[in-house]
Short mmCIF file of C-alpha atoms and ligand atoms in Angstrom, two decimals:
data_model
loop_
_atom_site.label_atom_id
_atom_site.label_comp_id
_atom_site.label_asym_id
_atom_site.label_seq_id
_atom_site.Cartn_x
_atom_site.Cartn_y
_atom_site.Cartn_z
CA MET I 1 13.58 -2.17 -4.16
CA PRO I 2 14.00 1.32 -2.71
CA ALA I 3 14.57 4.06 -5.29
CA SER I 4 17.89 5.01 -3.74
CA LEU I 5 20.00 3.87 -0.80
CA SER I 6 18.66 6.57 1.50
CA SER I 7 15.04 6.48 0.41
CA ALA I 8 12.65 4.71 2.77
CA PRO I 9 8.97 3.90 3.31
CA ILE I 10 6.49 6.47 4.61
CA GLY I 11 5.65 5.72 8.25
CA ILE I 12 1.98 5.58 9.27
CA PHE I 13 1.26 5.50 12.99
CA ASP I 14 -1.89 4.89 15.02
CA SER I 15 -2.59 3.75 18.56
CA GLY I 16 -4.13 0.61 17.08
CA VAL I 17 -5.87 -0.57 13.93
CA GLY I 18 -7.93 2.60 13.26
CA GLY I 19 -5.18 4.19 11.18
CA LEU I 20 -5.65 1.40 8.67
CA THR I 21 -8.69 3.33 7.39
CA VAL I 22 -6.27 6.14 6.51
CA LEU I 23 -3.61 3.80 5.12
CA LYS I 24 -6.22 2.22 2.87
CA SER I 25 -7.16 5.57 1.34
CA ILE I 26 -3.53 6.68 1.08
CA ARG I 27 -2.59 3.49 -0.70
CA LYS I 28 -5.48 3.92 -3.13
CA GLU I 29 -4.25 7.41 -4.00
CA LEU I 30 -0.48 6.79 -3.70
CA GLY I 31 -0.02 3.07 -4.36
CA GLN I 32 3.48 3.45 -5.77
CA TYR I 33 5.08 4.28 -2.39
CA ASP I 34 6.32 1.91 0.32
CA TYR I 35 4.73 2.13 3.78
CA ILE I 36 5.43 0.94 7.31
CA TYR I 37 2.26 0.83 9.43
CA LEU I 38 2.83 0.84 13.18
CA GLY I 39 -0.01 0.20 15.63
CA ASP I 40 0.64 0.62 19.36
CA ASN I 41 -2.11 -1.87 20.18
CA ALA I 42 -0.49 -2.87 23.48
CA ARG I 43 -1.14 0.63 24.84
CA ALA I 44 -4.39 1.50 22.99
CA PRO I 45 -6.73 3.19 23.45
CA TYR I 46 -4.93 6.52 23.70
CA GLY I 47 -8.19 8.50 23.90
CA PRO I 48 -8.60 8.60 27.70
CA ARG I 49 -4.88 9.15 28.44
CA SER I 50 -3.21 12.37 29.58
CA PHE I 51 -1.30 14.77 27.35
CA GLU I 52 2.07 13.67 28.81
CA VAL I 53 1.42 9.97 28.24
CA ILE I 54 0.08 10.39 24.69
CA TYR I 55 3.00 12.65 23.81
CA GLN I 56 5.55 10.19 25.24
CA TYR I 57 4.01 7.16 23.47
CA THR I 58 3.70 9.01 20.17
CA LEU I 59 7.29 10.26 20.32
CA GLU I 60 8.49 6.70 20.93
CA ALA I 61 6.58 5.50 17.88
CA VAL I 62 7.93 8.31 15.71
CA GLU I 63 11.49 7.56 16.87
CA LYS I 64 10.99 3.88 16.05
CA LEU I 65 9.82 4.71 12.53
CA PHE I 66 12.74 7.13 12.10
CA SER I 67 15.15 4.42 13.28
CA MET I 68 13.74 2.20 10.51
CA GLY I 69 14.71 4.87 7.99
CA CYS I 70 11.39 6.71 7.47
CA HIS I 71 11.84 10.37 6.50
CA LEU I 72 8.14 11.15 6.63
CA VAL I 73 5.70 9.95 9.30
CA ILE I 74 1.94 10.46 9.27
CA LEU I 75 0.16 10.35 12.62
CA ALA I 76 -2.97 8.56 11.37
CA CYS I 77 -4.47 9.11 14.80
CA ASN I 78 -6.47 12.17 15.79
CA THR I 79 -5.67 11.77 19.45
CA ALA I 80 -1.91 11.75 18.79
CA SER I 81 -2.30 14.57 16.25
CA ALA I 82 -4.25 16.62 18.80
CA LYS I 83 -2.02 15.97 21.79
CA ALA I 84 1.49 15.32 20.52
CA LEU I 85 2.04 16.61 16.98
CA ARG I 86 2.75 20.25 17.71
CA THR I 87 5.26 19.48 20.49
CA ILE I 88 7.03 16.90 18.33
CA GLN I 89 7.19 19.29 15.36
CA GLN I 90 8.32 22.30 17.37
CA ASN I 91 10.46 20.83 20.16
CA ASP I 92 11.66 17.37 19.19
CA LEU I 93 12.21 17.36 15.43
CA PRO I 94 14.73 20.24 15.41
CA LYS I 95 16.81 18.25 17.93
CA ILE I 96 16.41 14.65 16.83
CA ALA I 97 15.82 14.82 13.07
CA PRO I 98 15.71 18.31 11.54
CA ASP I 99 15.33 16.96 7.99
CA LYS I 100 12.48 14.56 8.79
CA ARG I 101 8.81 15.46 8.91
CA VAL I 102 5.80 14.39 10.97
CA LEU I 103 2.31 15.30 9.74
CA GLY I 104 -1.09 14.79 11.35
CA VAL I 105 -4.69 14.27 10.27
CA ILE I 106 -6.50 17.23 11.86
CA ARG I 107 -5.16 20.09 9.73
CA PRO I 108 -5.99 18.37 6.41
CA THR I 109 -9.53 17.63 7.64
CA THR I 110 -10.24 21.16 8.84
CA GLU I 111 -8.71 23.52 6.29
CA ASN I 112 -11.33 22.94 3.60
CA ILE I 113 -14.34 22.33 5.83
CA HIS I 114 -16.05 25.49 4.48
CA LEU I 115 -16.43 23.67 1.14
CA TYR I 116 -18.76 21.11 2.72
CA THR I 117 -21.04 22.96 5.12
CA GLN I 118 -23.97 25.10 3.95
CA SER I 119 -25.47 25.75 7.38
CA LYS I 120 -22.03 26.60 8.84
CA HIS I 121 -22.71 24.20 11.70
CA VAL I 122 -20.24 21.32 11.95
CA GLY I 123 -20.24 18.38 14.36
CA ILE I 124 -17.20 16.47 15.62
CA LEU I 125 -17.34 12.92 16.94
CA ALA I 126 -14.01 11.96 18.51
CA THR I 127 -12.22 10.45 21.48
CA TYR I 128 -12.26 12.15 24.85
CA GLY I 129 -8.62 13.26 24.37
CA THR I 130 -9.28 14.88 21.00
CA VAL I 131 -12.44 16.63 22.23
CA LYS I 132 -10.72 17.88 25.38
CA SER I 133 -7.83 19.32 23.35
CA ASP I 134 -10.32 21.48 21.38
CA SER I 135 -8.01 20.97 18.37
CA TYR I 136 -10.89 20.73 15.90
CA VAL I 137 -12.59 23.85 17.24
CA ILE I 138 -9.32 25.81 17.17
CA GLU I 139 -8.26 24.62 13.70
CA ILE I 140 -11.69 25.12 12.09
CA ASN I 141 -12.02 28.59 13.57
CA LYS I 142 -8.55 29.48 12.30
CA PHE I 143 -9.65 28.81 8.70
CA SER I 144 -13.39 29.57 9.02
CA PRO I 145 -14.21 31.74 12.05
CA ASP I 146 -17.89 31.85 11.03
CA ILE I 147 -18.40 28.10 11.48
CA VAL I 148 -20.06 26.87 14.69
CA VAL I 149 -18.43 23.66 15.93
CA SER I 150 -20.05 21.21 18.39
CA GLN I 151 -18.26 18.17 19.76
CA GLU I 152 -19.18 14.88 21.36
CA ALA I 153 -16.69 12.49 22.95
CA CYS I 154 -17.49 8.83 22.30
CA PRO I 155 -15.14 7.00 24.67
CA ILE I 156 -16.62 3.60 24.05
CA TRP I 157 -16.51 3.58 20.25
CA VAL I 158 -12.83 2.63 19.89
CA PRO I 159 -13.25 -0.43 22.15
CA LEU I 160 -16.41 -1.32 20.17
CA VAL I 161 -14.35 -1.36 16.97
CA GLU I 162 -11.25 -3.01 18.47
CA ASN I 163 -13.45 -5.77 19.93
CA ASN I 164 -15.73 -6.09 16.91
CA GLU I 165 -18.80 -5.36 19.08
CA TYR I 166 -20.35 -2.55 17.07
CA HIS I 167 -22.96 -4.75 15.35
CA THR I 168 -24.40 -5.92 18.66
CA GLU I 169 -27.44 -4.40 20.40
CA GLY I 170 -25.13 -3.02 23.09
CA GLY I 171 -22.89 -1.49 20.43
CA LYS I 172 -25.81 0.14 18.63
CA TYR I 173 -27.04 1.62 21.90
CA PHE I 174 -23.78 3.51 22.40
CA ILE I 175 -23.61 4.62 18.78
CA GLN I 176 -27.14 6.04 18.90
CA LYS I 177 -26.54 7.64 22.30
CA HIS I 178 -23.59 9.77 21.13
CA VAL I 179 -25.03 10.68 17.73
CA GLU I 180 -28.24 11.90 19.39
CA ALA I 181 -26.30 13.78 22.07
CA LEU I 182 -24.37 15.66 19.36
CA PHE I 183 -27.48 16.62 17.36
CA ASN I 184 -29.21 17.68 20.59
CA LYS I 185 -26.33 20.09 21.17
CA ASP I 186 -26.81 21.58 17.69
CA PRO I 187 -29.65 20.43 15.40
CA LYS I 188 -28.34 22.69 12.61
CA ILE I 189 -25.28 20.51 11.98
CA ASP I 190 -25.12 19.57 8.29
CA THR I 191 -21.54 18.23 8.22
CA LEU I 192 -20.11 15.60 10.49
CA ILE I 193 -16.40 14.94 10.92
CA LEU I 194 -15.50 11.49 12.15
CA GLY I 195 -12.55 12.78 14.17
CA CYS I 196 -11.15 9.38 15.03
CA THR I 197 -9.60 7.03 12.51
CA HIS I 198 -11.51 4.08 13.97
CA TYR I 199 -14.92 5.58 13.27
CA PRO I 200 -15.21 5.02 9.49
CA ILE I 201 -15.69 1.36 10.37
CA LEU I 202 -18.92 2.39 12.11
CA VAL I 203 -20.26 4.45 9.23
CA ASN I 204 -23.09 2.10 8.23
CA GLU I 205 -24.30 1.92 11.84
CA LEU I 206 -23.94 5.69 12.23
CA LYS I 207 -26.04 6.39 9.15
CA LYS I 208 -29.03 4.77 10.89
CA PHE I 209 -29.07 7.63 13.40
CA VAL I 210 -27.64 10.59 11.45
CA PRO I 211 -30.22 12.72 9.55
CA ASP I 212 -30.16 11.99 5.79
CA HIS I 213 -29.17 15.50 4.69
CA VAL I 214 -25.98 15.45 6.81
CA THR I 215 -22.64 14.89 5.05
CA ILE I 216 -20.38 12.44 6.87
CA LEU I 217 -16.78 13.25 5.99
CA SER I 218 -14.33 10.49 5.32
CA GLN I 219 -11.02 11.55 6.79
CA GLY I 220 -8.97 8.94 4.93
CA GLU I 221 -9.74 10.37 1.49
CA ILE I 222 -9.07 13.93 2.60
CA VAL I 223 -5.74 13.02 4.21
CA ALA I 224 -4.70 10.99 1.15
CA GLY I 225 -5.46 13.92 -1.17
CA GLN I 226 -3.53 16.33 1.03
CA LEU I 227 -0.54 13.95 1.26
CA LYS I 228 -0.44 13.70 -2.53
CA ASP I 229 -0.43 17.47 -2.70
CA TYR I 230 2.28 17.71 0.00
CA LEU I 231 4.58 15.34 -1.89
CA LYS I 232 4.05 17.34 -5.08
CA ARG I 233 4.93 20.57 -3.28
CA HIS I 234 7.99 18.98 -1.59
CA PRO I 235 9.93 17.12 -4.30
CA GLU I 236 12.94 16.84 -1.96
CA MET I 237 10.80 14.79 0.47
CA ASP I 238 9.18 12.86 -2.37
CA ALA I 239 12.64 11.77 -3.54
CA LYS I 240 13.33 10.35 -0.05
CA CYS I 241 10.16 8.21 -0.07
CA SER I 242 10.83 4.83 -1.65
CA LYS I 243 8.50 3.59 -4.34
CA GLY I 244 8.07 -0.16 -4.39
CA GLY I 245 4.38 -0.50 -3.56
CA THR I 246 5.01 -2.52 -0.37
CA ILE I 247 3.47 -2.32 3.13
CA GLN I 248 5.04 -3.66 6.34
CA TYR I 249 2.76 -4.01 9.36
CA LEU I 250 4.08 -3.72 12.91
CA THR I 251 2.26 -3.97 16.22
CA THR I 252 3.34 -3.66 19.84
CA GLU I 253 0.82 -6.43 20.69
CA ASP I 254 0.31 -9.96 19.45
CA PRO I 255 0.64 -10.07 15.62
CA ALA I 256 -2.11 -12.72 15.32
CA SER I 257 -4.65 -10.55 17.10
CA PHE I 258 -3.65 -7.51 14.98
CA GLN I 259 -4.10 -9.63 11.87
CA GLU I 260 -7.57 -10.68 12.97
CA LYS I 261 -8.67 -7.12 13.77
CA ALA I 262 -7.11 -5.77 10.60
CA GLY I 263 -9.39 -8.11 8.67
CA ILE I 264 -12.26 -5.72 9.51
CA PHE I 265 -10.39 -2.89 7.80
CA MET I 266 -8.37 -4.43 4.98
CA ASP I 267 -9.66 -6.67 2.23
CA GLU I 268 -6.52 -8.78 2.05
CA LYS I 269 -4.53 -11.07 4.30
CA ILE I 270 -1.57 -9.29 5.82
CA GLU I 271 1.66 -10.29 7.53
CA VAL I 272 2.36 -8.63 10.86
CA LYS I 273 5.49 -8.41 13.00
CA HIS I 274 5.84 -7.59 16.68
CA VAL I 275 7.83 -4.54 17.71
CA GLU I 276 8.72 -3.05 21.12
CA LEU I 277 8.40 0.64 21.88
CA GLY I 278 9.82 2.65 24.73
CA ILE I 279 12.82 0.43 25.31
CA LYS I 280 16.00 2.49 25.17
N1 DGL J 301 -7.64 6.09 16.19
C1 DGL J 301 -7.36 7.07 17.19
C2 DGL J 301 -7.83 8.45 16.75
O1 DGL J 301 -7.94 8.71 15.57
C3 DGL J 301 -7.92 6.86 18.57
C4 DGL J 301 -7.90 5.54 19.16
C5 DGL J 301 -7.53 5.55 20.59
O2 DGL J 301 -8.26 6.09 21.46
O3 DGL J 301 -6.49 4.99 20.86
O4 DGL J 301 -8.09 9.28 17.59
#
């Protein structure tokens, strides 16, 4: 049962199933809260899409979660965080829901990066959209101007995960190709950010090609820790987040196929409902 009539679950949004890696870590850290997970699988991947399209799709998802009562929404998607978050926070929220909040996953991952890197050379593996936005470079340099950031777009990795093809020879070829391309750009990299919420699924395959001394950062744990801290610093928002320990799963695609894919990410059987976005 919600804590009060107006309290509601925390919304977690991703273009598809990748955000489940973040949800999993958040739930481990903050299991007492209720969550609604929304995956826009029908329109994934977002990575290759334009700013306008990603912004429009993300806004529709945020509005859907708001209409379901959520006061706080986490964009558990780097592409949406890179392309849509700032515009939603600055232009849309003041008009549509001044008391609600939308947070992303890039700021939490970048603000403490100096604690991890010794060489001050950091590598980013992400979607084409995230790389093109330069969000990681800009954010890291804001906090740590002395850190050298190199990026590599891996456009095929999300489809490899979504289609469960990353164990195959073809899958491994594309994983190796992008890891090597990144380390060719900067062999001094000692810290690697998986800048896409799908990529933690690939971590065991990645480790085969990443030098042993390199730290691979898990975004889920960092985001979960920062969310815990945010809720502590904002008791008024914490009071609006219901605490029943439940999770509802929504997808814009076929619930059965979401359920099957989610099996790669979650250790339990889940119930999924279909939802439409973009219909006014
Ligand atoms: N999981 C999303 C991210 O973190 C990307 C997936 C997509 O391209 O739709 O960037």
